PDB file of C-alpha atoms in Angstrom:
ATOM      1  CA  MET K   1     -21.365-122.880 188.555  1.00  0.00           C
ATOM      2  CA  ILE K   2     -19.885-122.934 192.046  1.00  0.00           C
ATOM      3  CA  THR K   3     -20.309-119.812 194.127  1.00  0.00           C
ATOM      4  CA  GLY K   4     -19.206-118.897 197.581  1.00  0.00           C
ATOM      5  CA  ILE K   5     -18.117-116.138 199.904  1.00  0.00           C
ATOM      6  CA  LEU K   6     -14.725-116.192 201.571  1.00  0.00           C
ATOM      7  CA  PHE K   7     -13.945-113.626 204.233  1.00  0.00           C
ATOM      8  CA  SER K   8     -10.324-112.618 204.603  1.00  0.00           C
ATOM      9  CA  GLN K   9      -9.122-110.780 207.681  1.00  0.00           C
ATOM     10  CA  LEU K  10      -6.328-108.457 206.642  1.00  0.00           C
ATOM     11  CA  GLY K  11      -6.180-106.296 209.740  1.00  0.00           C
ATOM     12  CA  GLN K  12      -7.481-102.805 210.297  1.00  0.00           C
ATOM     13  CA  ALA K  13      -6.066-100.199 207.942  1.00  0.00           C
ATOM     14  CA  ASN K  14      -4.684 -96.945 209.302  1.00  0.00           C
ATOM     15  CA  ASP K  15      -7.471 -94.886 207.754  1.00  0.00           C
ATOM     16  CA  GLY K  16     -10.129 -97.052 209.406  1.00  0.00           C
ATOM     17  CA  GLN K  17     -11.090 -99.138 206.412  1.00  0.00           C
ATOM     18  CA  ASP K  18     -13.099-102.279 206.932  1.00  0.00           C
ATOM     19  CA  LYS K  19     -11.433-105.635 206.591  1.00  0.00           C
ATOM     20  CA  GLN K  20     -11.283-106.940 203.036  1.00  0.00           C
ATOM     21  CA  THR K  21     -13.841-109.529 201.972  1.00  0.00           C
ATOM     22  CA  THR K  22     -13.685-111.854 198.988  1.00  0.00           C
ATOM     23  CA  PHE K  23     -16.392-113.450 196.862  1.00  0.00           C
ATOM     24  CA  THR K  24     -15.766-116.203 194.343  1.00  0.00           C
ATOM     25  CA  TYR K  25     -17.955-117.247 191.432  1.00  0.00           C
ATOM     26  CA  GLY K  26     -16.480-120.184 189.599  1.00  0.00           C
ATOM     27  CA  THR K  27     -12.963-119.064 188.687  1.00  0.00           C
ATOM     28  CA  HIS K  28     -13.756-115.355 189.038  1.00  0.00           C
ATOM     29  CA  THR K  29     -12.770-113.503 192.207  1.00  0.00           C
ATOM     30  CA  TYR K  30     -14.129-110.240 193.601  1.00  0.00           C
ATOM     31  CA  THR K  31     -12.768-108.357 196.620  1.00  0.00           C
ATOM     32  CA  MET K  32     -14.091-105.342 198.481  1.00  0.00           C
ATOM     33  CA  ILE K  33     -12.885-103.009 201.201  1.00  0.00           C
ATOM     34  CA  GLY K  34     -14.262 -99.626 202.210  1.00  0.00           C
ATOM     35  CA  THR K  35     -15.914 -97.346 204.725  1.00  0.00           C
ATOM     36  CA  PHE K  36     -18.854 -95.826 202.839  1.00  0.00           C
ATOM     37  CA  SER K  37     -22.177 -96.037 204.675  1.00  0.00           C
ATOM     38  CA  ALA K  38     -25.707 -94.825 204.097  1.00  0.00           C
ATOM     39  CA  GLU K  39     -25.960 -94.128 207.817  1.00  0.00           C
ATOM     40  CA  ALA K  40     -23.688 -91.085 207.856  1.00  0.00           C
ATOM     41  CA  TYR K  41     -21.524 -88.988 205.559  1.00  0.00           C
ATOM     42  CA  ASP K  42     -17.779 -89.374 206.030  1.00  0.00           C
ATOM     43  CA  ALA K  43     -15.566 -86.989 204.069  1.00  0.00           C
ATOM     44  CA  LYS K  44     -12.650 -89.422 204.476  1.00  0.00           C
ATOM     45  CA  ALA K  45     -14.519 -92.523 203.283  1.00  0.00           C
ATOM     46  CA  THR K  46     -12.774 -94.659 200.685  1.00  0.00           C
ATOM     47  CA  GLY K  47     -13.472 -97.863 198.819  1.00  0.00           C
ATOM     48  CA  ILE K  48     -11.581-100.338 196.663  1.00  0.00           C
ATOM     49  CA  VAL K  49     -13.131-103.141 194.616  1.00  0.00           C
ATOM     50  CA  THR K  50     -11.090-105.605 192.569  1.00  0.00           C
ATOM     51  CA  PHE K  51     -12.242-108.300 190.153  1.00  0.00           C
ATOM     52  CA  THR K  52     -10.373-110.758 187.977  1.00  0.00           C
ATOM     53  CA  ASN K  53     -12.929-110.711 185.154  1.00  0.00           C
ATOM     54  CA  ILE K  54     -16.008-108.959 183.889  1.00  0.00           C
ATOM     55  CA  PRO K  55     -18.989-111.164 184.886  1.00  0.00           C
ATOM     56  CA  ALA K  56     -19.589-113.742 182.173  1.00  0.00           C
ATOM     57  CA  ASP K  57     -23.369-113.365 182.048  1.00  0.00           C
ATOM     58  CA  TYR K  58     -26.450-112.006 183.789  1.00  0.00           C
ATOM     59  CA  THR K  59     -26.578-114.869 186.281  1.00  0.00           C
ATOM     60  CA  GLU K  60     -23.089-114.109 187.533  1.00  0.00           C
ATOM     61  CA  PHE K  61     -23.750-110.367 187.591  1.00  0.00           C
ATOM     62  CA  GLU K  62     -26.957-110.847 189.582  1.00  0.00           C
ATOM     63  CA  THR K  63     -25.297-113.207 192.043  1.00  0.00           C
ATOM     64  CA  VAL K  64     -22.350-110.906 192.660  1.00  0.00           C
ATOM     65  CA  TYR K  65     -24.676-107.933 193.067  1.00  0.00           C
ATOM     66  CA  THR K  66     -27.271-109.481 195.373  1.00  0.00           C
ATOM     67  CA  GLN K  67     -24.900-111.562 197.493  1.00  0.00           C
ATOM     68  CA  PHE K  68     -21.860-109.327 197.703  1.00  0.00           C
ATOM     69  CA  LEU K  69     -21.128-105.991 196.017  1.00  0.00           C
ATOM     70  CA  GLY K  70     -24.651-104.574 196.097  1.00  0.00           C
ATOM     71  CA  LYS K  71     -24.616-104.641 199.879  1.00  0.00           C
ATOM     72  CA  THR K  72     -22.292-101.617 200.075  1.00  0.00           C
ATOM     73  CA  PRO K  73     -22.357 -98.218 198.329  1.00  0.00           C
ATOM     74  CA  HIS K  74     -18.842 -98.647 196.930  1.00  0.00           C
ATOM     75  CA  GLY K  75     -19.569-102.188 195.789  1.00  0.00           C
ATOM     76  CA  ALA K  76     -22.599-101.044 193.807  1.00  0.00           C
ATOM     77  CA  ALA K  77     -20.673 -98.118 192.310  1.00  0.00           C
ATOM     78  CA  ALA K  78     -17.886-100.440 191.153  1.00  0.00           C
ATOM     79  CA  MET K  79     -20.389-102.616 189.300  1.00  0.00           C
ATOM     80  CA  MET K  80     -21.343 -99.785 186.950  1.00  0.00           C
ATOM     81  CA  PRO K  81     -18.345-100.209 184.611  1.00  0.00           C
ATOM     82  CA  MET K  82     -19.046-103.957 184.630  1.00  0.00           C
ATOM     83  CA  ALA K  83     -22.642-103.339 183.546  1.00  0.00           C
ATOM     84  CA  MET K  84     -21.509-100.883 180.870  1.00  0.00           C
ATOM     85  CA  GLU K  85     -19.088-103.436 179.441  1.00  0.00           C
ATOM     86  CA  LEU K  86     -21.758-106.148 179.444  1.00  0.00           C
ATOM     87  CA  TYR K  87     -24.079-103.767 177.601  1.00  0.00           C
ATOM     88  CA  ARG K  88     -21.360-103.230 175.007  1.00  0.00           C
ATOM     89  CA  ARG K  89     -20.996-106.984 174.517  1.00  0.00           C
ATOM     90  CA  ASP K  90     -24.676-107.882 174.449  1.00  0.00           C
ATOM     91  CA  ARG K  91     -27.419-105.241 174.485  1.00  0.00           C
ATOM     92  CA  ASP K  92     -30.168-107.493 175.861  1.00  0.00           C
ATOM     93  CA  MET K  93     -28.060-109.009 178.626  1.00  0.00           C
ATOM     94  CA  GLY K  94     -26.482-105.675 179.475  1.00  0.00           C
ATOM     95  CA  LEU K  95     -29.869-104.024 179.727  1.00  0.00           C
ATOM     96  CA  ARG K  96     -30.984-106.639 182.259  1.00  0.00           C
ATOM     97  CA  CYS K  97     -27.859-105.911 184.289  1.00  0.00           C
ATOM     98  CA  LEU K  98     -28.446-102.168 184.156  1.00  0.00           C
ATOM     99  CA  LYS K  99     -32.084-102.570 185.220  1.00  0.00           C
ATOM    100  CA  LEU K 100     -30.944-104.616 188.195  1.00  0.00           C
ATOM    101  CA  LEU K 101     -28.150-102.282 189.262  1.00  0.00           C
ATOM    102  CA  CYS K 102     -29.659 -98.895 188.455  1.00  0.00           C
ATOM    103  CA  TYR K 103     -32.584 -96.933 189.814  1.00  0.00           C
ATOM    104  CA  PRO K 104     -35.281 -97.026 187.078  1.00  0.00           C
ATOM    105  CA  THR K 105     -34.910 -93.389 186.003  1.00  0.00           C
ATOM    106  CA  ASN K 106     -31.195 -93.921 185.365  1.00  0.00           C
ATOM    107  CA  VAL K 107     -31.470 -96.797 182.897  1.00  0.00           C
ATOM    108  CA  ASN K 108     -32.671 -94.823 179.872  1.00  0.00           C
ATOM    109  CA  SER K 109     -30.147 -92.066 180.541  1.00  0.00           C
ATOM    110  CA  VAL K 110     -27.315 -94.583 180.463  1.00  0.00           C
ATOM    111  CA  THR K 111     -28.435 -96.630 177.459  1.00  0.00           C
ATOM    112  CA  SER K 112     -29.303 -93.641 175.267  1.00  0.00           C
ATOM    113  CA  ILE K 113     -25.688 -92.456 175.439  1.00  0.00           C
ATOM    114  CA  LEU K 114     -24.040 -95.866 175.372  1.00  0.00           C
ATOM    115  CA  ASN K 115     -25.934 -96.750 172.213  1.00  0.00           C
ATOM    116  CA  THR K 116     -24.130 -93.907 170.473  1.00  0.00           C
ATOM    117  CA  LYS K 117     -20.775 -94.541 172.181  1.00  0.00           C
ATOM    118  CA  PHE K 118     -20.660 -98.240 171.396  1.00  0.00           C
ATOM    119  CA  GLY K 119     -22.060 -97.873 167.825  1.00  0.00           C
ATOM    120  CA  PRO K 120     -21.106 -97.950 165.099  1.00  0.00           C
ATOM    121  CA  ALA K 121     -23.330 -94.987 164.401  1.00  0.00           C
ATOM    122  CA  LYS K 122     -25.696 -95.313 161.457  1.00  0.00           C
ATOM    123  CA  PHE K 123     -24.155 -92.511 159.412  1.00  0.00           C
ATOM    124  CA  ALA K 124     -20.632 -92.439 160.884  1.00  0.00           C
ATOM    125  CA  PRO K 125     -17.475 -94.303 159.860  1.00  0.00           C
ATOM    126  CA  SER K 126     -16.196 -97.145 162.033  1.00  0.00           C
ATOM    127  CA  ASN K 127     -13.224 -94.982 163.069  1.00  0.00           C
ATOM    128  CA  ASP K 128     -15.423 -92.132 164.276  1.00  0.00           C
ATOM    129  CA  PRO K 129     -13.619 -90.718 167.374  1.00  0.00           C
ATOM    130  CA  TYR K 130     -16.970 -90.338 169.137  1.00  0.00           C
ATOM    131  CA  LEU K 131     -17.225 -94.136 169.295  1.00  0.00           C
ATOM    132  CA  GLN K 132     -15.513 -95.291 172.494  1.00  0.00           C
ATOM    133  CA  PRO K 133     -15.919 -99.016 173.216  1.00  0.00           C
ATOM    134  CA  TYR K 134     -13.145 -98.639 175.799  1.00  0.00           C
ATOM    135  CA  LEU K 135     -15.215 -96.250 177.939  1.00  0.00           C
ATOM    136  CA  PRO K 136     -15.855 -98.819 180.738  1.00  0.00           C
ATOM    137  CA  ALA K 137     -12.099 -99.331 181.095  1.00  0.00           C
ATOM    138  CA  ALA K 138     -11.388 -95.632 181.582  1.00  0.00           C
ATOM    139  CA  VAL K 139     -12.159 -95.840 185.317  1.00  0.00           C
ATOM    140  CA  LEU K 140     -10.089 -98.948 185.987  1.00  0.00           C
ATOM    141  CA  LYS K 141      -6.786 -98.412 187.775  1.00  0.00           C
ATOM    142  CA  GLY K 142      -3.787 -98.238 185.476  1.00  0.00           C
ATOM    143  CA  ALA K 143      -5.799 -97.560 182.314  1.00  0.00           C
ATOM    144  CA  THR K 144      -4.762 -94.398 180.460  1.00  0.00           C
ATOM    145  CA  PRO K 145      -5.148 -93.109 176.904  1.00  0.00           C
ATOM    146  CA  ASP K 146      -1.396 -93.549 176.392  1.00  0.00           C
ATOM    147  CA  ASN K 147      -1.445 -97.298 177.195  1.00  0.00           C
ATOM    148  CA  SER K 148      -4.572 -97.921 175.111  1.00  0.00           C
ATOM    149  CA  TYR K 149      -6.721 -98.085 178.261  1.00  0.00           C
ATOM    150  CA  THR K 150      -5.046-101.250 179.477  1.00  0.00           C
ATOM    151  CA  PRO K 151      -5.862-101.604 183.197  1.00  0.00           C
ATOM    152  CA  GLN K 152      -3.796-103.436 185.761  1.00  0.00           C
ATOM    153  CA  GLN K 153      -4.962-106.873 186.829  1.00  0.00           C
ATOM    154  CA  PRO K 154      -6.921-107.751 188.780  1.00  0.00           C
ATOM    155  CA  TYR K 155      -9.127-104.901 187.623  1.00  0.00           C
ATOM    156  CA  THR K 156      -9.400-102.269 190.331  1.00  0.00           C
ATOM    157  CA  VAL K 157     -11.925 -99.505 190.998  1.00  0.00           C
ATOM    158  CA  GLU K 158     -10.728 -96.924 193.522  1.00  0.00           C
ATOM    159  CA  MET K 159     -13.191 -94.558 195.182  1.00  0.00           C
ATOM    160  CA  LYS K 160     -13.316 -91.719 197.669  1.00  0.00           C
ATOM    161  CA  ALA K 161     -16.027 -89.558 199.199  1.00  0.00           C
ATOM    162  CA  SER K 162     -17.478 -86.711 197.180  1.00  0.00           C
ATOM    163  CA  VAL K 163     -17.633 -83.239 198.697  1.00  0.00           C
ATOM    164  CA  ASN K 164     -21.416 -83.576 198.495  1.00  0.00           C
ATOM    165  CA  THR K 165     -23.031 -84.888 201.660  1.00  0.00           C
ATOM    166  CA  HIS K 166     -25.830 -87.450 201.840  1.00  0.00           C
ATOM    167  CA  ASN K 167     -29.239 -86.395 200.623  1.00  0.00           C
ATOM    168  CA  LYS K 168     -32.639 -87.755 201.609  1.00  0.00           C
ATOM    169  CA  MET K 169     -34.896 -88.139 198.569  1.00  0.00           C
ATOM    170  CA  GLN K 170     -38.684 -88.080 198.826  1.00  0.00           C
ATOM    171  CA  ILE K 171     -39.144 -90.797 196.207  1.00  0.00           C
ATOM    172  CA  MET K 172     -40.587 -94.201 196.889  1.00  0.00           C
ATOM    173  CA  GLY K 173     -39.973 -93.499 200.553  1.00  0.00           C
ATOM    174  CA  ASP K 174     -37.092 -91.615 202.116  1.00  0.00           C
ATOM    175  CA  GLY K 175     -34.234 -93.041 200.111  1.00  0.00           C
ATOM    176  CA  ILE K 176     -30.705 -91.952 201.021  1.00  0.00           C
ATOM    177  CA  VAL K 177     -28.533 -90.772 198.134  1.00  0.00           C
ATOM    178  CA  MET K 178     -24.754 -90.925 198.571  1.00  0.00           C
ATOM    179  CA  TYR K 179     -22.165 -89.325 196.329  1.00  0.00           C
ATOM    180  CA  ILE K 180     -19.001 -91.230 195.476  1.00  0.00           C
ATOM    181  CA  TYR K 181     -16.017 -90.284 193.343  1.00  0.00           C
ATOM    182  CA  ILE K 182     -14.646 -93.076 191.169  1.00  0.00           C
ATOM    183  CA  MET K 183     -11.089 -92.282 190.158  1.00  0.00           C
ATOM    184  CA  GLY K 184     -10.102 -92.628 186.507  1.00  0.00           C
ATOM    185  CA  LYS K 185      -7.372 -91.371 184.171  1.00  0.00           C
ATOM    186  CA  GLY K 186      -9.662 -91.083 181.172  1.00  0.00           C
ATOM    187  CA  TRP K 187     -10.544 -87.451 181.842  1.00  0.00           C
ATOM    188  CA  ASP K 188      -8.709 -84.276 182.872  1.00  0.00           C
ATOM    189  CA  THR K 189     -10.926 -84.229 185.947  1.00  0.00           C
ATOM    190  CA  GLU K 190     -10.145 -87.706 187.254  1.00  0.00           C
ATOM    191  CA  GLN K 191     -13.004 -87.753 189.766  1.00  0.00           C
ATOM    192  CA  ARG K 192     -16.151 -89.236 188.239  1.00  0.00           C
ATOM    193  CA  GLN K 193     -19.151 -88.775 190.519  1.00  0.00           C
ATOM    194  CA  VAL K 194     -21.625 -91.611 190.954  1.00  0.00           C
ATOM    195  CA  GLU K 195     -24.831 -91.198 192.953  1.00  0.00           C
ATOM    196  CA  ILE K 196     -25.854 -94.247 194.968  1.00  0.00           C
ATOM    197  CA  ILE K 197     -29.265 -94.730 196.540  1.00  0.00           C
ATOM    198  CA  ARG K 198     -30.410 -97.097 199.241  1.00  0.00           C
ATOM    199  CA  GLN K 199     -34.107 -97.244 199.862  1.00  0.00           C
ATOM    200  CA  PRO K 200     -35.750 -97.969 203.217  1.00  0.00           C
ATOM    201  CA  ASN K 201     -35.722-101.607 204.299  1.00  0.00           C
ATOM    202  CA  SER K 202     -33.545-102.608 201.351  1.00  0.00           C
ATOM    203  CA  PRO K 203     -30.167-104.294 201.957  1.00  0.00           C
ATOM    204  CA  LEU K 204     -28.995-103.389 198.444  1.00  0.00           C
ATOM    205  CA  HIS K 205     -27.747-100.168 196.892  1.00  0.00           C
ATOM    206  CA  GLN K 206     -28.510 -98.922 193.388  1.00  0.00           C
ATOM    207  CA  VAL K 207     -26.878 -96.455 191.014  1.00  0.00           C
ATOM    208  CA  PHE K 208     -29.175 -93.436 191.050  1.00  0.00           C
ATOM    209  CA  ASN K 209     -27.282 -91.304 188.543  1.00  0.00           C
ATOM    210  CA  CYS K 210     -23.857 -91.448 186.865  1.00  0.00           C
ATOM    211  CA  PRO K 211     -23.542 -89.172 183.793  1.00  0.00           C
ATOM    212  CA  SER K 212     -19.833 -88.540 184.311  1.00  0.00           C
ATOM    213  CA  LEU K 213     -19.115 -92.248 183.755  1.00  0.00           C
ATOM    214  CA  TYR K 214     -20.352 -92.143 180.179  1.00  0.00           C
ATOM    215  CA  THR K 215     -19.113 -88.660 179.301  1.00  0.00           C
ATOM    216  CA  GLN K 216     -16.685 -88.620 176.375  1.00  0.00           C
ATOM    217  CA  CYS K 217     -13.248 -89.607 177.645  1.00  0.00           C
ATOM    218  CA  LYS K 218      -9.835 -88.875 176.142  1.00  0.00           C
ATOM    219  CA  GLN K 219      -9.141 -90.461 172.789  1.00  0.00           C
ATOM    220  CA  ILE K 220      -7.241 -93.714 172.858  1.00  0.00           C
ATOM    221  CA  LYS K 221      -3.697 -94.017 171.557  1.00  0.00           C
ATOM    222  CA  GLY K 222      -3.194 -97.368 169.897  1.00  0.00           C
ATOM    223  CA  GLN K 223      -5.568-100.315 169.739  1.00  0.00           C
ATOM    224  CA  TRP K 224      -7.819-101.290 172.616  1.00  0.00           C
ATOM    225  CA  LYS K 225      -7.353-104.929 173.580  1.00  0.00           C
ATOM    226  CA  GLY K 226     -10.642-105.319 175.434  1.00  0.00           C
ATOM    227  CA  LEU K 227     -11.412-106.624 178.913  1.00  0.00           C
ATOM    228  CA  GLU K 228     -11.382-110.217 180.107  1.00  0.00           C
TER     229      GLU K 228
END
């Protein structure tokens, strides 16, 4: 598999966003732009991550995370729906992705709910409305219950700063926790908060907590077509 990073200079946006950068893995393309930083809270910070496909396997997920998206708070946050979808497709592979992306205490919280959301449940019918295999798509731009959670392509995760400021956590050193809203049409409250942690001397960010991403979303209308 051929991998590489391509940096595109698109000019400085009016709101002060960084220049967009692009990462390619084989035929899959990922882009990132944003102003989130562990160094200081910015109430006007935003982030946008696009990707042409869900990573094909753990190797691609790990490469994208360690070499590109994991290096920023918004990049790490945008990988959470990818990891959720990979867990839906393959429990073992998805679990490896979640363990890489998430702070250890978050992994069990995520999987315990996703196991029931991605079912089918042991004693429930296959059409049980609690089962929501489309949950990872609910935070992708353009996906709504009315269009069967069909996102625009390339897939896009849009983010903005939470009203909660940074927090220093006395765990495994003085880790900095940042709060990011991922926007999604799957809920009445479209802001889904994700907590991102960066620990001292680490270049990578992890998902510290994200319960609103796997909270029951609005019921789908029609048939979900899946993600590429």
